[in-house]
CSV table of C-alpha atoms in Angstrom, one decimal:
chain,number,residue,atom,x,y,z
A,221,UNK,CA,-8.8,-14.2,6.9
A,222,UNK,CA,-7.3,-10.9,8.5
A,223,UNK,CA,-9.1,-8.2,10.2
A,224,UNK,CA,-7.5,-4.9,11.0
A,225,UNK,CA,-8.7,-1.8,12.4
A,226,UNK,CA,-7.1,1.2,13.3
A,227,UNK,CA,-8.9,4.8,13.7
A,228,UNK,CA,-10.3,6.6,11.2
A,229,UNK,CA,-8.9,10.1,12.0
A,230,UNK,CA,-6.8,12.1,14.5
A,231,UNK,CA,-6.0,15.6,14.9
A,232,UNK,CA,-2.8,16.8,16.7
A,233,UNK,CA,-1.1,20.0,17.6
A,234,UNK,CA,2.3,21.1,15.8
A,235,UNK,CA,5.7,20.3,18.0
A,236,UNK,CA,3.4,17.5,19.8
A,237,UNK,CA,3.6,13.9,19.9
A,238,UNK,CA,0.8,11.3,18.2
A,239,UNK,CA,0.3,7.6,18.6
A,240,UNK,CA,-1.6,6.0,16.0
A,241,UNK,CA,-2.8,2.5,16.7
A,242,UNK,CA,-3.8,-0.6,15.2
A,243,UNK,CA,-5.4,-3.7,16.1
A,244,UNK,CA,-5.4,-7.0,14.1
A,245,UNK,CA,-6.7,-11.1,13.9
A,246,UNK,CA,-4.6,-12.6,11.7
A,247,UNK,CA,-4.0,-16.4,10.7
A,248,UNK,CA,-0.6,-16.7,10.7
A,249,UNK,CA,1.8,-13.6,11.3
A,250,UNK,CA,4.8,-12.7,8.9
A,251,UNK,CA,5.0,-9.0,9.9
A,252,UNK,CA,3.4,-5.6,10.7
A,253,UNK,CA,4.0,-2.4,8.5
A,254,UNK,CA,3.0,1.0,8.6
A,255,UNK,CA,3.1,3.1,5.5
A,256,UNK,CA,2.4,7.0,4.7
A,257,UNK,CA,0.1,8.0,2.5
A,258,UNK,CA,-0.3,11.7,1.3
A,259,UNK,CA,-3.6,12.7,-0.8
A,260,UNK,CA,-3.4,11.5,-4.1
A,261,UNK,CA,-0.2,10.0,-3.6
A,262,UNK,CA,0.9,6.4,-3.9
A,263,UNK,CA,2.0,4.8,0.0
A,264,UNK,CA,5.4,5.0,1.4
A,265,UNK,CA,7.1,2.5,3.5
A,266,UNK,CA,7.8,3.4,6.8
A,267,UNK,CA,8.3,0.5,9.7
A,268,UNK,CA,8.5,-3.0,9.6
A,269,UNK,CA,8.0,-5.0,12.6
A,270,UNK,CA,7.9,-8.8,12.7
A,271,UNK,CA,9.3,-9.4,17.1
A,272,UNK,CA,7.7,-7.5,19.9
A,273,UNK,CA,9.2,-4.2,20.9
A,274,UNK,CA,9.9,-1.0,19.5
A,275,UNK,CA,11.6,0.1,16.7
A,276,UNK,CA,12.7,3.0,16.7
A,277,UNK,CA,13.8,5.3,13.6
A,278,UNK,CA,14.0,9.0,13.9
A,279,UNK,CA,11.0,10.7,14.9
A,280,UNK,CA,9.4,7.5,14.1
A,281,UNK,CA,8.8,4.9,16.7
A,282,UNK,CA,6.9,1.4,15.4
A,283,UNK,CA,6.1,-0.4,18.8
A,284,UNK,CA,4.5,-4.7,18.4
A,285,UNK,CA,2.9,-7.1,21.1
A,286,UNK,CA,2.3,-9.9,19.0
A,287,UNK,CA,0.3,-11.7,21.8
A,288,UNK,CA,-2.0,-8.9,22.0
A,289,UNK,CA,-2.4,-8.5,18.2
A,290,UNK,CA,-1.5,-4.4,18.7
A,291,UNK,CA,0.6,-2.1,17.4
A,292,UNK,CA,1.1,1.9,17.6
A,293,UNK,CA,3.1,4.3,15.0
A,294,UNK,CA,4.6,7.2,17.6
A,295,UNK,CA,5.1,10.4,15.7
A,296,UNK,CA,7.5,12.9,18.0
A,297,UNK,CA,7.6,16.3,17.2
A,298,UNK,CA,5.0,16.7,14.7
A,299,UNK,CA,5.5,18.8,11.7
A,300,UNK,CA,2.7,20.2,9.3
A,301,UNK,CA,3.7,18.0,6.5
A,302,UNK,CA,3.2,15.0,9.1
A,303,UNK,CA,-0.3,15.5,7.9
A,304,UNK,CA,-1.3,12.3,5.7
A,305,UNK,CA,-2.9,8.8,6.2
A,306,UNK,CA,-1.2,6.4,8.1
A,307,UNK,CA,-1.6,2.5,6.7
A,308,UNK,CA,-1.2,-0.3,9.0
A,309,UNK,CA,-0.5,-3.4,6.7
A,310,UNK,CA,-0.2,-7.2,8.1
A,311,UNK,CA,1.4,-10.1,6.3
A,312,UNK,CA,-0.4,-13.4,7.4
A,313,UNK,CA,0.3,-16.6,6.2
A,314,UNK,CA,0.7,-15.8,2.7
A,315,UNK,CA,3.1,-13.2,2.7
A,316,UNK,CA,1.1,-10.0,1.3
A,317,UNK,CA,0.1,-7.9,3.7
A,318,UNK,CA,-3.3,-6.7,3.9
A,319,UNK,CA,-4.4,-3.3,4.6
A,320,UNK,CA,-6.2,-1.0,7.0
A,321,UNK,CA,-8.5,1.2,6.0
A,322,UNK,CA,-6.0,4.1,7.4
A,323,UNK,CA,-5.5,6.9,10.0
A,324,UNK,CA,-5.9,10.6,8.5
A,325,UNK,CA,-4.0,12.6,10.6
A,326,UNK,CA,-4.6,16.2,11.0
A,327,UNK,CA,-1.6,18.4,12.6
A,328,UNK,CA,-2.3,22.4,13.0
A,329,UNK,CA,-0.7,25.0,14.3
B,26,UNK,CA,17.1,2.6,-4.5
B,27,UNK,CA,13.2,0.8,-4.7
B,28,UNK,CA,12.3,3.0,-7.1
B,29,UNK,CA,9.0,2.3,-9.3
B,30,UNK,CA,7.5,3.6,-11.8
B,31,UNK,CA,4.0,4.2,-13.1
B,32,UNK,CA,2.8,5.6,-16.4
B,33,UNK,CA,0.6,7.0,-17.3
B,34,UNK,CA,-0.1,9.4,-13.8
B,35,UNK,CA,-3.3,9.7,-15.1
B,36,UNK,CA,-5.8,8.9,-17.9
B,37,UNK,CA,-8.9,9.6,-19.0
B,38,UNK,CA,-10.4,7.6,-21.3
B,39,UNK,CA,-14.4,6.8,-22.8
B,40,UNK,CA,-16.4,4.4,-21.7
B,41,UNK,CA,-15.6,0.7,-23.2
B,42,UNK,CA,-12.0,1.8,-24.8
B,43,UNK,CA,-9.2,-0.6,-23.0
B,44,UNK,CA,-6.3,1.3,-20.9
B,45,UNK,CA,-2.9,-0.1,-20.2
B,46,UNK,CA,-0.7,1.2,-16.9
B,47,UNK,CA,2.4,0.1,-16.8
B,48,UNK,CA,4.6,-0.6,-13.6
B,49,UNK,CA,8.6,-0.7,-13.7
B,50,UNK,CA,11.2,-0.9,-11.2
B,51,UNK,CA,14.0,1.2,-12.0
B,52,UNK,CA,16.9,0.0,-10.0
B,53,UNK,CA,16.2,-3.7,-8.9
B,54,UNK,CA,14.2,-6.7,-10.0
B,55,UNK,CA,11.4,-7.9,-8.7
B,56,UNK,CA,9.9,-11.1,-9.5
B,57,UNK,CA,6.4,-10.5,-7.6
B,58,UNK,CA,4.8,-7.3,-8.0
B,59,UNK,CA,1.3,-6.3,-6.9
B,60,UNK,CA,-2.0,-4.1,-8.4
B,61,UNK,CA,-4.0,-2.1,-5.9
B,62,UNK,CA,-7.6,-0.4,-6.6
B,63,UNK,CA,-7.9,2.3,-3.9
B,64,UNK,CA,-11.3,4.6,-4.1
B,65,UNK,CA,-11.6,8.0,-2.2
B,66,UNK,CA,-11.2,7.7,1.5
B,67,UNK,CA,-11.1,3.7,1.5
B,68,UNK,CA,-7.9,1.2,2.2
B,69,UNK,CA,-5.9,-0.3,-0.6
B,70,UNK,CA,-7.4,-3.3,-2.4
B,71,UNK,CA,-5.5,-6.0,-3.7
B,72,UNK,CA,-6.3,-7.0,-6.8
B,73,UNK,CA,-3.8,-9.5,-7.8
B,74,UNK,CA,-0.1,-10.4,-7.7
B,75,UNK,CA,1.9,-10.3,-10.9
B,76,UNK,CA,4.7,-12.7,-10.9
B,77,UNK,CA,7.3,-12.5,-14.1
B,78,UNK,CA,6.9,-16.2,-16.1
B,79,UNK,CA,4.0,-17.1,-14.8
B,80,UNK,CA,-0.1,-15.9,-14.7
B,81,UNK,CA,-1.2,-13.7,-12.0
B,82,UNK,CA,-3.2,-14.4,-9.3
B,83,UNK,CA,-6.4,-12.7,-8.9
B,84,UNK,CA,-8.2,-11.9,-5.7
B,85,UNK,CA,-11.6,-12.8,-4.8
B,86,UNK,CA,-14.1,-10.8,-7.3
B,87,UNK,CA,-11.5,-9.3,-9.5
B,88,UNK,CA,-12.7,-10.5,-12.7
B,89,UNK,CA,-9.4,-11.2,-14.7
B,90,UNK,CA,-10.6,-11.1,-18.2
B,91,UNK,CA,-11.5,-7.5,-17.7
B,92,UNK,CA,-8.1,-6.9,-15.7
B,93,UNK,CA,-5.6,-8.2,-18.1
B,94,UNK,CA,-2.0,-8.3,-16.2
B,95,UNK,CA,1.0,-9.5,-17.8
B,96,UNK,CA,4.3,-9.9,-16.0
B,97,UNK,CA,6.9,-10.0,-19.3
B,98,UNK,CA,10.4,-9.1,-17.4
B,99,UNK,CA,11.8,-9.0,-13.9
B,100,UNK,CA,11.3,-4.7,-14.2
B,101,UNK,CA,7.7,-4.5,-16.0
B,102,UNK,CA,4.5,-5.7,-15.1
B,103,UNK,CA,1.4,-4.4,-16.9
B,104,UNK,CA,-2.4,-3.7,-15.9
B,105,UNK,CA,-4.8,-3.6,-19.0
B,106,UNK,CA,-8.6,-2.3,-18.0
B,107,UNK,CA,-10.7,-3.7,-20.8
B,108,UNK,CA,-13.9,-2.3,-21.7
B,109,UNK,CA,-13.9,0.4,-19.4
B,110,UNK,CA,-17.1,1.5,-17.6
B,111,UNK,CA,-17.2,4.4,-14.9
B,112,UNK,CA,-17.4,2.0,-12.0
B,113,UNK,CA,-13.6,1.5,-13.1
B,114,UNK,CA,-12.6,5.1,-12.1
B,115,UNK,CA,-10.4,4.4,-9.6
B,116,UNK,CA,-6.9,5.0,-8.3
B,117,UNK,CA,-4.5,2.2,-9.4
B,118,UNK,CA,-1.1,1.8,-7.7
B,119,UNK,CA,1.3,-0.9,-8.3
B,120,UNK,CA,3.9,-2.0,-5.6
B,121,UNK,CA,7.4,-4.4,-6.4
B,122,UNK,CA,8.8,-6.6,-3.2
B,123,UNK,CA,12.0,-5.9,-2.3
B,124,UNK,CA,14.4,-7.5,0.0
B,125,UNK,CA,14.8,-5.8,3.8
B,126,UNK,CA,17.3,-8.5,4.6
B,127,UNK,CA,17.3,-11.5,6.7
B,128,UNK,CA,14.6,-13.0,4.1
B,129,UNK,CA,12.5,-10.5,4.8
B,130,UNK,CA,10.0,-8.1,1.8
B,131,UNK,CA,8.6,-5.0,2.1
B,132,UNK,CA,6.7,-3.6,-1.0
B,133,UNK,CA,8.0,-0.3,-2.8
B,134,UNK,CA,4.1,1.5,-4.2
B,135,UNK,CA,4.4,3.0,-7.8
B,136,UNK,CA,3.3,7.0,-7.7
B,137,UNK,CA,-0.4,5.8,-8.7
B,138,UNK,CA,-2.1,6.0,-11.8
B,139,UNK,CA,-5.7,8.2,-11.3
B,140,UNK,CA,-8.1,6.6,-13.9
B,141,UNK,CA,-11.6,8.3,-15.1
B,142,UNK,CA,-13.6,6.7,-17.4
B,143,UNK,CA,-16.3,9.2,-19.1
């Protein structure tokens, strides 16, 4: 089975930077996503993963230690409408990734 | 491109009438596409994978007589909710794999399709 956790909520300032992290035990590892979520809204991909290191993609930063089972989502700059849920997902041995419970983030002024 | 559809947005609908949602990808094929269940404040559930041709593939405790899916085309896959009941009132989404290259998916998530059952 697959186990990830990742906080439940954060709050950060406007203009600031956020790091969102997620921890997993998986058997088997086919890759790490992390997807955006506003209320009521349907998930939107945002970073894929699958070898250590970061990735790197506008204000978006995606970081993976596969050894250590961790990743972060680094959010520069922060913007009010950064304000969602933040979905770490992990594809194990099967292929179809499973997902955390999510991250609300809170940015204000 | 990886857009998908969902109709209808939302439904409401008496208890023990049936309620189809239908999931489309506009501008590519996908032969595997996936139904979520995803209740206020909790992480995405999968409730099986939909693959065109073939029967889907239920999860653990997703009774599949009640959640009729039917994969017809490469584009459509559909999610029937018989006998509705309120404990069905959920948010369903629907997501399609597509390709991010070097043999690699990522799913593309339907807008959702908010379901009340009276």
């Amino acid at each position: 089975g697959q186990n990830i956790d990742q906080p439940t909520e954060m709050t950060a300032t406007e203009g600031a930077i956020v790091q969102i992290n997620c921890t997993y035990q998986t058997s088997g590892f086919n890759g790490l996503f992390w997807y955006q979520q506003h209320a009521g809204e349907a998930p939107t991909f945002l970073s894929y993963n699958v070898l250590d290191g970061l990735e790197e993609k506008g204000r978006f930063s995606s970081f993976l230690s596969r050894s250590k089972g961790y990743s972060y989502l680094l959010l520069k700059e922060l913007q009010m409408k950064d304000s969602a849920s933040y979905l770490c997902a992990v594809s194990g041995g099967s292929y179809i990734p499973t997902f955390g419970r999510g991250t609300s983030l809170i940015v204000h002024p | 491109g990886a857009v998908v559809s969902q109709h209808p947005s939302w439904v409401i609908c008496k208890s023990g009438t049936s309620v189809k949602i239908e999931c489309r990808s506009l501008d590519f094929q996908a032969t595997t596409m996936f139904w979520y269940r995803q209740f206020p404040k909790q992480s995405l559930m999968l409730m099986a994978t939909s693959n065109e041709g073939s029967k889907a593939t239920y999860e653990q405790g997703v009774e599949k007589d009640k959640f009729l899916i039917n994969h017809a085309s490469l584009t459509l896959s559909t999610l029937t909710v018989t006998s509705a009941h309120p404990e069905d009132s959920s948010f369903y989404i629907c997501s399609a794999s597509h390709p991010l290259g070097e043999g690699r998916d990522t799913q593309y998530f339907g807008p959702g399709t908010r379901l009340t059952v009276l």
